Tab-separated table of C-alpha atoms and ligand atoms in Angstrom:
chain	number	residue	atom	x	y	z
A	1	MET	CA	-51.617	-12.810	-33.205
A	2	ALA	CA	-52.866	-12.924	-36.737
A	3	ASP	CA	-50.274	-14.230	-39.140
A	4	SER	CA	-51.661	-12.195	-41.989
A	5	ALA	CA	-50.402	-8.680	-42.523
A	6	PRO	CA	-52.761	-5.729	-42.022
A	7	VAL	CA	-51.699	-4.429	-45.408
A	8	SER	CA	-51.481	-6.710	-48.381
A	9	LEU	CA	-48.040	-7.783	-49.442
A	10	PRO	CA	-47.389	-8.619	-53.096
A	11	LYS	CA	-48.718	-12.039	-54.003
A	12	GLY	CA	-46.263	-14.799	-53.202
A	13	PHE	CA	-43.900	-12.428	-51.338
A	14	VAL	CA	-43.673	-14.362	-48.067
A	15	GLU	CA	-43.699	-17.706	-49.895
A	16	PHE	CA	-40.757	-16.591	-52.012
A	17	TYR	CA	-38.701	-15.886	-48.900
A	18	LYS	CA	-39.827	-19.127	-47.288
A	19	ASP	CA	-38.520	-21.011	-50.313
A	20	ILE	CA	-35.250	-19.149	-50.089
A	21	GLU	CA	-34.971	-19.941	-46.398
A	22	THR	CA	-35.739	-23.623	-46.952
A	23	TRP	CA	-33.031	-23.720	-49.580
A	24	GLN	CA	-30.602	-21.871	-47.283
A	25	ASN	CA	-31.310	-24.385	-44.538
A	26	GLN	CA	-30.386	-27.220	-46.884
A	27	VAL	CA	-27.106	-25.568	-47.842
A	28	PHE	CA	-26.442	-24.754	-44.193
A	29	PHE	CA	-26.857	-28.384	-43.093
A	30	ARG	CA	-24.672	-29.599	-45.943
A	31	LEU	CA	-21.894	-27.175	-45.012
A	32	LYS	CA	-22.286	-27.905	-41.315
A	33	LYS	CA	-21.752	-31.612	-41.940
A	34	LYS	CA	-18.470	-30.874	-43.670
A	35	SER	CA	-17.027	-28.751	-40.883
A	36	SER	CA	-16.099	-29.648	-37.355
A	37	ILE	CA	-17.789	-27.315	-34.936
A	38	SER	CA	-16.812	-26.949	-31.311
A	39	GLN	CA	-18.122	-24.305	-28.977
A	40	VAL	CA	-15.903	-21.304	-28.315
A	41	ASP	CA	-16.357	-18.705	-25.594
A	42	ALA	CA	-17.119	-15.664	-27.737
A	43	ILE	CA	-17.590	-13.324	-24.804
A	44	SER	CA	-13.965	-13.180	-23.743
A	45	LEU	CA	-12.945	-12.615	-27.382
A	46	LEU	CA	-15.503	-9.837	-27.811
A	47	GLU	CA	-14.376	-8.218	-24.595
A	48	GLN	CA	-10.774	-8.379	-25.693
A	49	TYR	CA	-11.214	-7.070	-29.247
A	50	GLN	CA	-14.360	-4.934	-28.944
A	51	GLN	CA	-15.243	-5.766	-32.543
A	52	PRO	CA	-17.479	-8.298	-34.278
A	53	LEU	CA	-15.761	-11.677	-34.497
A	54	ILE	CA	-15.544	-11.621	-38.269
A	55	GLU	CA	-13.154	-8.665	-38.074
A	56	PHE	CA	-10.437	-10.674	-36.366
A	57	THR	CA	-11.332	-14.315	-36.971
A	58	GLU	CA	-10.802	-16.001	-40.297
A	59	PHE	CA	-13.988	-16.464	-42.275
A	60	GLU	CA	-13.112	-19.075	-44.850
A	61	VAL	CA	-15.418	-19.749	-47.760
A	62	ASP	CA	-14.663	-22.535	-50.195
A	63	ILE	CA	-15.072	-20.911	-53.600
A	64	ASP	CA	-16.377	-24.072	-55.275
A	65	ASP	CA	-19.011	-24.423	-52.562
A	66	TYR	CA	-19.958	-20.783	-52.945
A	67	GLN	CA	-20.192	-21.018	-56.720
A	68	GLU	CA	-22.429	-24.052	-56.374
A	69	ALA	CA	-24.653	-22.268	-53.854
A	70	PHE	CA	-24.801	-19.108	-55.969
A	71	MET	CA	-25.866	-21.001	-59.091
A	72	ASP	CA	-28.315	-23.149	-57.157
A	73	LEU	CA	-29.994	-20.000	-55.928
A	74	VAL	CA	-30.001	-18.504	-59.423
A	75	ARG	CA	-31.895	-21.581	-60.650
A	76	LEU	CA	-34.329	-21.374	-57.741
A	77	ILE	CA	-35.113	-17.720	-58.481
A	78	GLN	CA	-35.368	-18.451	-62.181
A	79	GLY	CA	-38.142	-20.913	-61.461
A	80	LYS	CA	-40.054	-18.608	-59.117
A	81	ARG	CA	-39.855	-15.089	-60.347
A	82	ASP	CA	-41.033	-14.406	-63.882
A	83	LYS	CA	-39.538	-10.954	-64.024
A	84	SER	CA	-36.050	-11.981	-63.009
A	85	GLY	CA	-35.940	-15.040	-65.257
A	86	GLU	CA	-34.027	-13.323	-67.996
A	87	PHE	CA	-31.435	-11.932	-65.581
A	88	MET	CA	-30.954	-15.352	-64.039
A	89	GLU	CA	-30.364	-16.803	-67.503
A	90	ARG	CA	-27.622	-14.284	-68.123
A	91	LEU	CA	-25.929	-15.172	-64.841
A	92	LEU	CA	-26.216	-18.881	-65.673
A	93	ALA	CA	-24.716	-18.356	-69.118
A	94	ASP	CA	-21.708	-16.663	-67.557
A	95	LYS	CA	-21.336	-18.924	-64.544
A	96	GLY	CA	-17.775	-19.945	-65.353
A	97	ASN	CA	-16.586	-16.338	-65.449
A	98	LEU	CA	-18.283	-14.661	-62.518
A	99	PRO	CA	-15.928	-13.089	-59.940
A	100	TYR	CA	-17.113	-15.154	-56.971
A	101	GLU	CA	-14.318	-14.193	-54.631
A	102	GLU	CA	-14.845	-10.503	-55.237
A	103	MET	CA	-18.575	-10.886	-54.848
A	104	ILE	CA	-18.052	-12.411	-51.410
A	105	ARG	CA	-15.690	-9.644	-50.371
A	106	SER	CA	-17.992	-6.922	-51.688
A	107	THR	CA	-21.010	-8.460	-49.974
A	108	MET	CA	-19.134	-8.427	-46.690
A	109	HIS	CA	-18.125	-4.800	-47.084
A	110	TYR	CA	-21.351	-3.465	-48.605
A	111	ASP	CA	-19.325	-2.426	-51.615
A	112	ARG	CA	-21.231	-2.312	-54.883
A	113	GLY	CA	-18.266	-1.893	-57.236
A	114	VAL	CA	-18.070	-5.414	-58.601
A	115	PHE	CA	-21.845	-5.580	-58.964
A	116	GLU	CA	-21.878	-2.359	-60.942
A	117	GLN	CA	-19.301	-3.830	-63.277
A	118	LEU	CA	-21.479	-6.882	-63.755
A	119	GLN	CA	-24.438	-4.654	-64.486
A	120	GLU	CA	-22.466	-3.048	-67.273
A	121	LYS	CA	-21.109	-6.286	-68.628
A	122	LEU	CA	-24.171	-8.532	-68.389
A	123	GLY	CA	-27.039	-6.088	-68.109
A	124	VAL	CA	-28.139	-7.612	-64.809
A	125	PRO	CA	-29.224	-4.875	-62.377
A	126	CYS	CA	-26.962	-4.357	-59.405
A	127	ASN	CA	-29.733	-4.986	-56.880
A	128	VAL	CA	-30.479	-8.371	-58.383
A	129	THR	CA	-26.893	-9.649	-58.207
A	130	VAL	CA	-26.423	-8.172	-54.730
A	131	PHE	CA	-29.540	-10.052	-53.633
A	132	VAL	CA	-28.266	-13.365	-55.003
A	133	ALA	CA	-24.709	-12.879	-53.709
A	134	GLN	CA	-25.908	-11.942	-50.240
A	135	ASN	CA	-28.453	-14.729	-49.922
A	136	ALA	CA	-25.972	-17.302	-51.222
A	137	LEU	CA	-23.480	-16.223	-48.563
A	138	ARG	CA	-25.863	-16.468	-45.620
A	139	PRO	CA	-25.550	-20.241	-45.066
A	140	PHE	CA	-21.761	-19.823	-44.902
A	141	LEU	CA	-22.123	-17.064	-42.328
A	142	ARG	CA	-24.479	-19.231	-40.314
A	143	VAL	CA	-21.885	-21.996	-40.171
A	144	PHE	CA	-19.239	-19.434	-39.201
A	145	ALA	CA	-21.491	-18.294	-36.334
A	146	LEU	CA	-22.118	-21.765	-34.899
A	147	PRO	CA	-19.184	-22.052	-32.474
A	148	TYR	CA	-20.156	-18.766	-30.822
A	149	GLU	CA	-23.910	-19.191	-30.758
A	150	GLU	CA	-24.288	-20.619	-27.280
A	151	SER	CA	-22.005	-18.295	-25.336
A	152	ILE	CA	-23.498	-15.231	-27.014
A	153	ARG	CA	-27.061	-16.253	-26.301
A	154	GLN	CA	-26.253	-17.058	-22.702
A	155	ASP	CA	-24.438	-13.814	-21.976
A	156	GLU	CA	-26.703	-12.538	-19.224
A	157	ASP	CA	-24.429	-9.613	-18.415
A	158	ILE	CA	-25.015	-8.205	-21.903
A	159	SER	CA	-21.291	-7.678	-22.236
A	160	TRP	CA	-21.571	-7.086	-25.986
A	161	GLY	CA	-24.730	-4.994	-25.885
A	162	GLN	CA	-24.061	-3.268	-29.228
A	163	GLY	CA	-26.585	-2.642	-31.966
A	164	VAL	CA	-24.609	-4.648	-34.527
A	165	CYS	CA	-24.184	-8.400	-34.752
A	166	PRO	CA	-21.310	-9.618	-32.548
A	167	VAL	CA	-20.481	-12.280	-35.132
A	168	CYS	CA	-20.755	-10.711	-38.591
A	169	GLY	CA	-21.213	-7.002	-37.855
A	170	ALA	CA	-24.543	-6.601	-39.688
A	171	LEU	CA	-27.436	-4.578	-38.337
A	172	PRO	CA	-30.228	-6.664	-36.813
A	173	SER	CA	-33.365	-6.960	-38.916
A	174	ILE	CA	-35.688	-7.395	-35.923
A	175	SER	CA	-35.689	-8.200	-32.230
A	176	ARG	CA	-37.897	-10.314	-30.021
A	177	VAL	CA	-38.918	-10.142	-26.408
A	178	ARG	CA	-38.890	-13.610	-24.930
A	179	PHE	CA	-42.039	-15.084	-23.550
A	180	GLN	CA	-40.435	-16.739	-20.534
A	181	ASP	CA	-38.442	-13.847	-19.096
A	182	GLY	CA	-39.177	-10.625	-20.989
A	183	ARG	CA	-35.574	-10.307	-22.128
A	184	ARG	CA	-35.006	-8.696	-25.487
A	185	PHE	CA	-32.817	-10.323	-28.140
A	186	LEU	CA	-31.711	-8.784	-31.417
A	187	PHE	CA	-31.688	-11.053	-34.469
A	188	CYS	CA	-29.243	-11.007	-37.378
A	189	SER	CA	-30.756	-12.189	-40.659
A	190	GLU	CA	-27.291	-12.712	-42.146
A	191	CYS	CA	-25.871	-15.266	-39.710
A	192	PHE	CA	-28.898	-15.989	-37.478
A	193	THR	CA	-27.118	-14.885	-34.304
A	194	GLU	CA	-29.301	-13.673	-31.436
A	195	TRP	CA	-27.819	-11.449	-28.740
A	196	GLU	CA	-29.333	-9.709	-25.801
A	197	HIS	CA	-29.839	-5.969	-25.707
A	198	ARG	CA	-31.202	-3.626	-23.068
A	199	TYR	CA	-34.965	-3.700	-23.363
A	200	LEU	CA	-35.646	-0.024	-23.910
A	201	ALA	CA	-32.388	1.346	-25.252
A	202	CYS	CA	-32.078	2.492	-28.867
A	203	ILE	CA	-29.774	0.164	-30.788
A	204	PHE	CA	-28.382	3.048	-32.839
A	205	CYS	CA	-27.564	5.809	-30.352
A	206	GLY	CA	-27.945	4.082	-26.989
A	207	ASN	CA	-30.620	6.542	-25.858
A	208	ASP	CA	-32.693	5.104	-23.028
A	209	GLU	CA	-34.787	8.045	-21.852
A	210	PRO	CA	-38.288	6.627	-21.543
A	211	ASN	CA	-40.048	9.615	-23.118
A	212	THR	CA	-38.046	9.530	-26.302
A	213	ILE	CA	-38.221	5.794	-26.884
A	214	LYS	CA	-41.622	4.465	-27.709
A	215	TYR	CA	-43.266	1.683	-29.541
A	216	MET	CA	-46.000	1.646	-32.121
A	217	VAL	CA	-48.286	-1.132	-33.226
A	218	VAL	CA	-50.819	-1.566	-35.949
A	219	GLU	CA	-54.290	-1.691	-34.450
A	220	GLY	CA	-55.398	-5.128	-33.381
A	221	ASP	CA	-51.904	-6.583	-33.342
A	222	GLU	CA	-49.970	-6.062	-30.125
A	223	ALA	CA	-47.201	-8.563	-30.886
A	224	ASN	CA	-45.571	-6.944	-33.904
A	225	GLN	CA	-44.119	-3.662	-32.769
A	226	LEU	CA	-41.983	-0.830	-33.960
A	227	PHE	CA	-39.474	0.532	-31.447
A	228	VAL	CA	-38.634	4.095	-32.428
A	229	CYS	CA	-36.161	6.594	-31.011
A	230	ASP	CA	-36.990	10.282	-31.192
A	231	LYS	CA	-33.405	11.291	-30.526
A	232	CYS	CA	-31.806	9.764	-33.624
A	233	LYS	CA	-34.989	8.868	-35.546
A	234	GLY	CA	-33.892	5.248	-35.763
A	235	TYR	CA	-36.255	2.289	-35.523
A	236	LEU	CA	-36.226	-1.463	-35.140
A	237	LYS	CA	-39.033	-3.935	-35.458
A	238	ASN	CA	-39.765	-6.066	-32.453
A	239	TYR	CA	-41.830	-9.168	-31.894
A	240	ASP	CA	-43.172	-9.436	-28.352
A	241	GLU	CA	-43.803	-13.096	-27.642
A	242	ARG	CA	-45.758	-12.156	-24.513
A	243	ASN	CA	-48.493	-10.764	-26.761
A	244	GLY	CA	-48.339	-13.534	-29.312
A	245	THR	CA	-46.777	-16.943	-29.484
A	246	ALA	CA	-43.164	-18.017	-28.991
A	247	ARG	CA	-41.292	-17.612	-32.243
A	248	ASN	CA	-38.440	-19.602	-33.576
A	249	ASP	CA	-38.339	-18.336	-37.124
A	250	MET	CA	-37.337	-14.718	-36.770
A	251	PHE	CA	-36.209	-14.549	-40.387
A	252	ILE	CA	-39.720	-15.113	-41.682
A	253	THR	CA	-41.180	-12.936	-38.917
A	254	SER	CA	-38.995	-10.159	-40.251
A	255	VAL	CA	-40.150	-10.766	-43.838
A	256	ARG	CA	-43.811	-10.878	-42.860
A	257	THR	CA	-43.606	-7.550	-41.079
A	258	ILE	CA	-42.203	-5.549	-43.967
A	259	TYR	CA	-45.278	-3.299	-43.633
A	260	LEU	CA	-43.814	-2.061	-40.340
A	261	ASP	CA	-40.712	-0.895	-42.190
A	262	LEU	CA	-42.956	1.063	-44.528
A	263	LEU	CA	-44.860	2.516	-41.585
A	264	ALA	CA	-41.606	3.570	-39.929
A	265	GLU	CA	-40.483	5.323	-43.095
A	266	GLN	CA	-43.800	7.108	-43.436
A	267	GLN	CA	-43.382	8.400	-39.893
A	268	GLY	CA	-39.914	9.725	-40.634
A	269	TYR	CA	-37.859	6.998	-38.995
A	270	GLY	CA	-35.054	5.097	-40.676
A	271	LEU	CA	-32.347	2.529	-40.172
A	272	ARG	CA	-29.407	4.569	-38.949
A	273	GLU	CA	-25.713	3.995	-38.796
A	274	THR	CA	-24.767	2.817	-35.345
A	275	ASP	CA	-22.206	4.424	-33.090
A	276	PHE	CA	-20.168	1.284	-33.498
A	277	ASN	CA	-17.422	1.471	-36.096
B	301	LIG	ZN1	-24.660	-11.691	-37.959
B	302	LIG	ZN1	-31.567	6.517	-31.086
């Protein structure tokens, strides 16, 4: 598979995300060192509660650690993105007063309230602060997910089987079909959890009628696919390792294939709410 996109992405787009991911990895390893991780059987918990783990398990974030991560990321973006430089400066100037705890809570609940207030107060657009807050939180979510990682990945009975992340409740950004066994795994960009899903079923409405689920590809590239559902008009990107190479960085695969999201939108498909609530 060609690693270049069939349509041109803005210059430096993929590199920007690679830098963010490298930085997130560093924070992740630092946080991981500080916490004691032992494997927990997530499947019995998921079966008992029927909700993502974060809904009933304490997700503790040390505010000093989060503030440090948030400001670290602000500095990283300041150095990379000319356009956002001024906004990053405003966040830096106010670093002692930012409502970190509320930003974490709002990020978790997709609530924009606190970010709108910041927009008014500091003149930093909502989207920009949401981006920083969300990306600064990801390493913490990845550490939270660690104890459950193994049992969830090895759940061959697909006992979770939902279209949202069993750990943090986010929608997957992409899925992959494994080279060795053709099984399909959904990937969460927030906490890096991978969980198995029925190969052909729609992650949004559960539809599995063959004629209404199909996949599209861009000519000449059979590995990067778009799974679309004609019942609910939902879509999810998929990377089929059997037509390409085995992938271990699904986060960057998802960033690289942003053109498939645009294609899906052009064709009238969208990311839907799931039946799960
Ligand atoms: Zn997740
Ligand atoms: Zn559907």
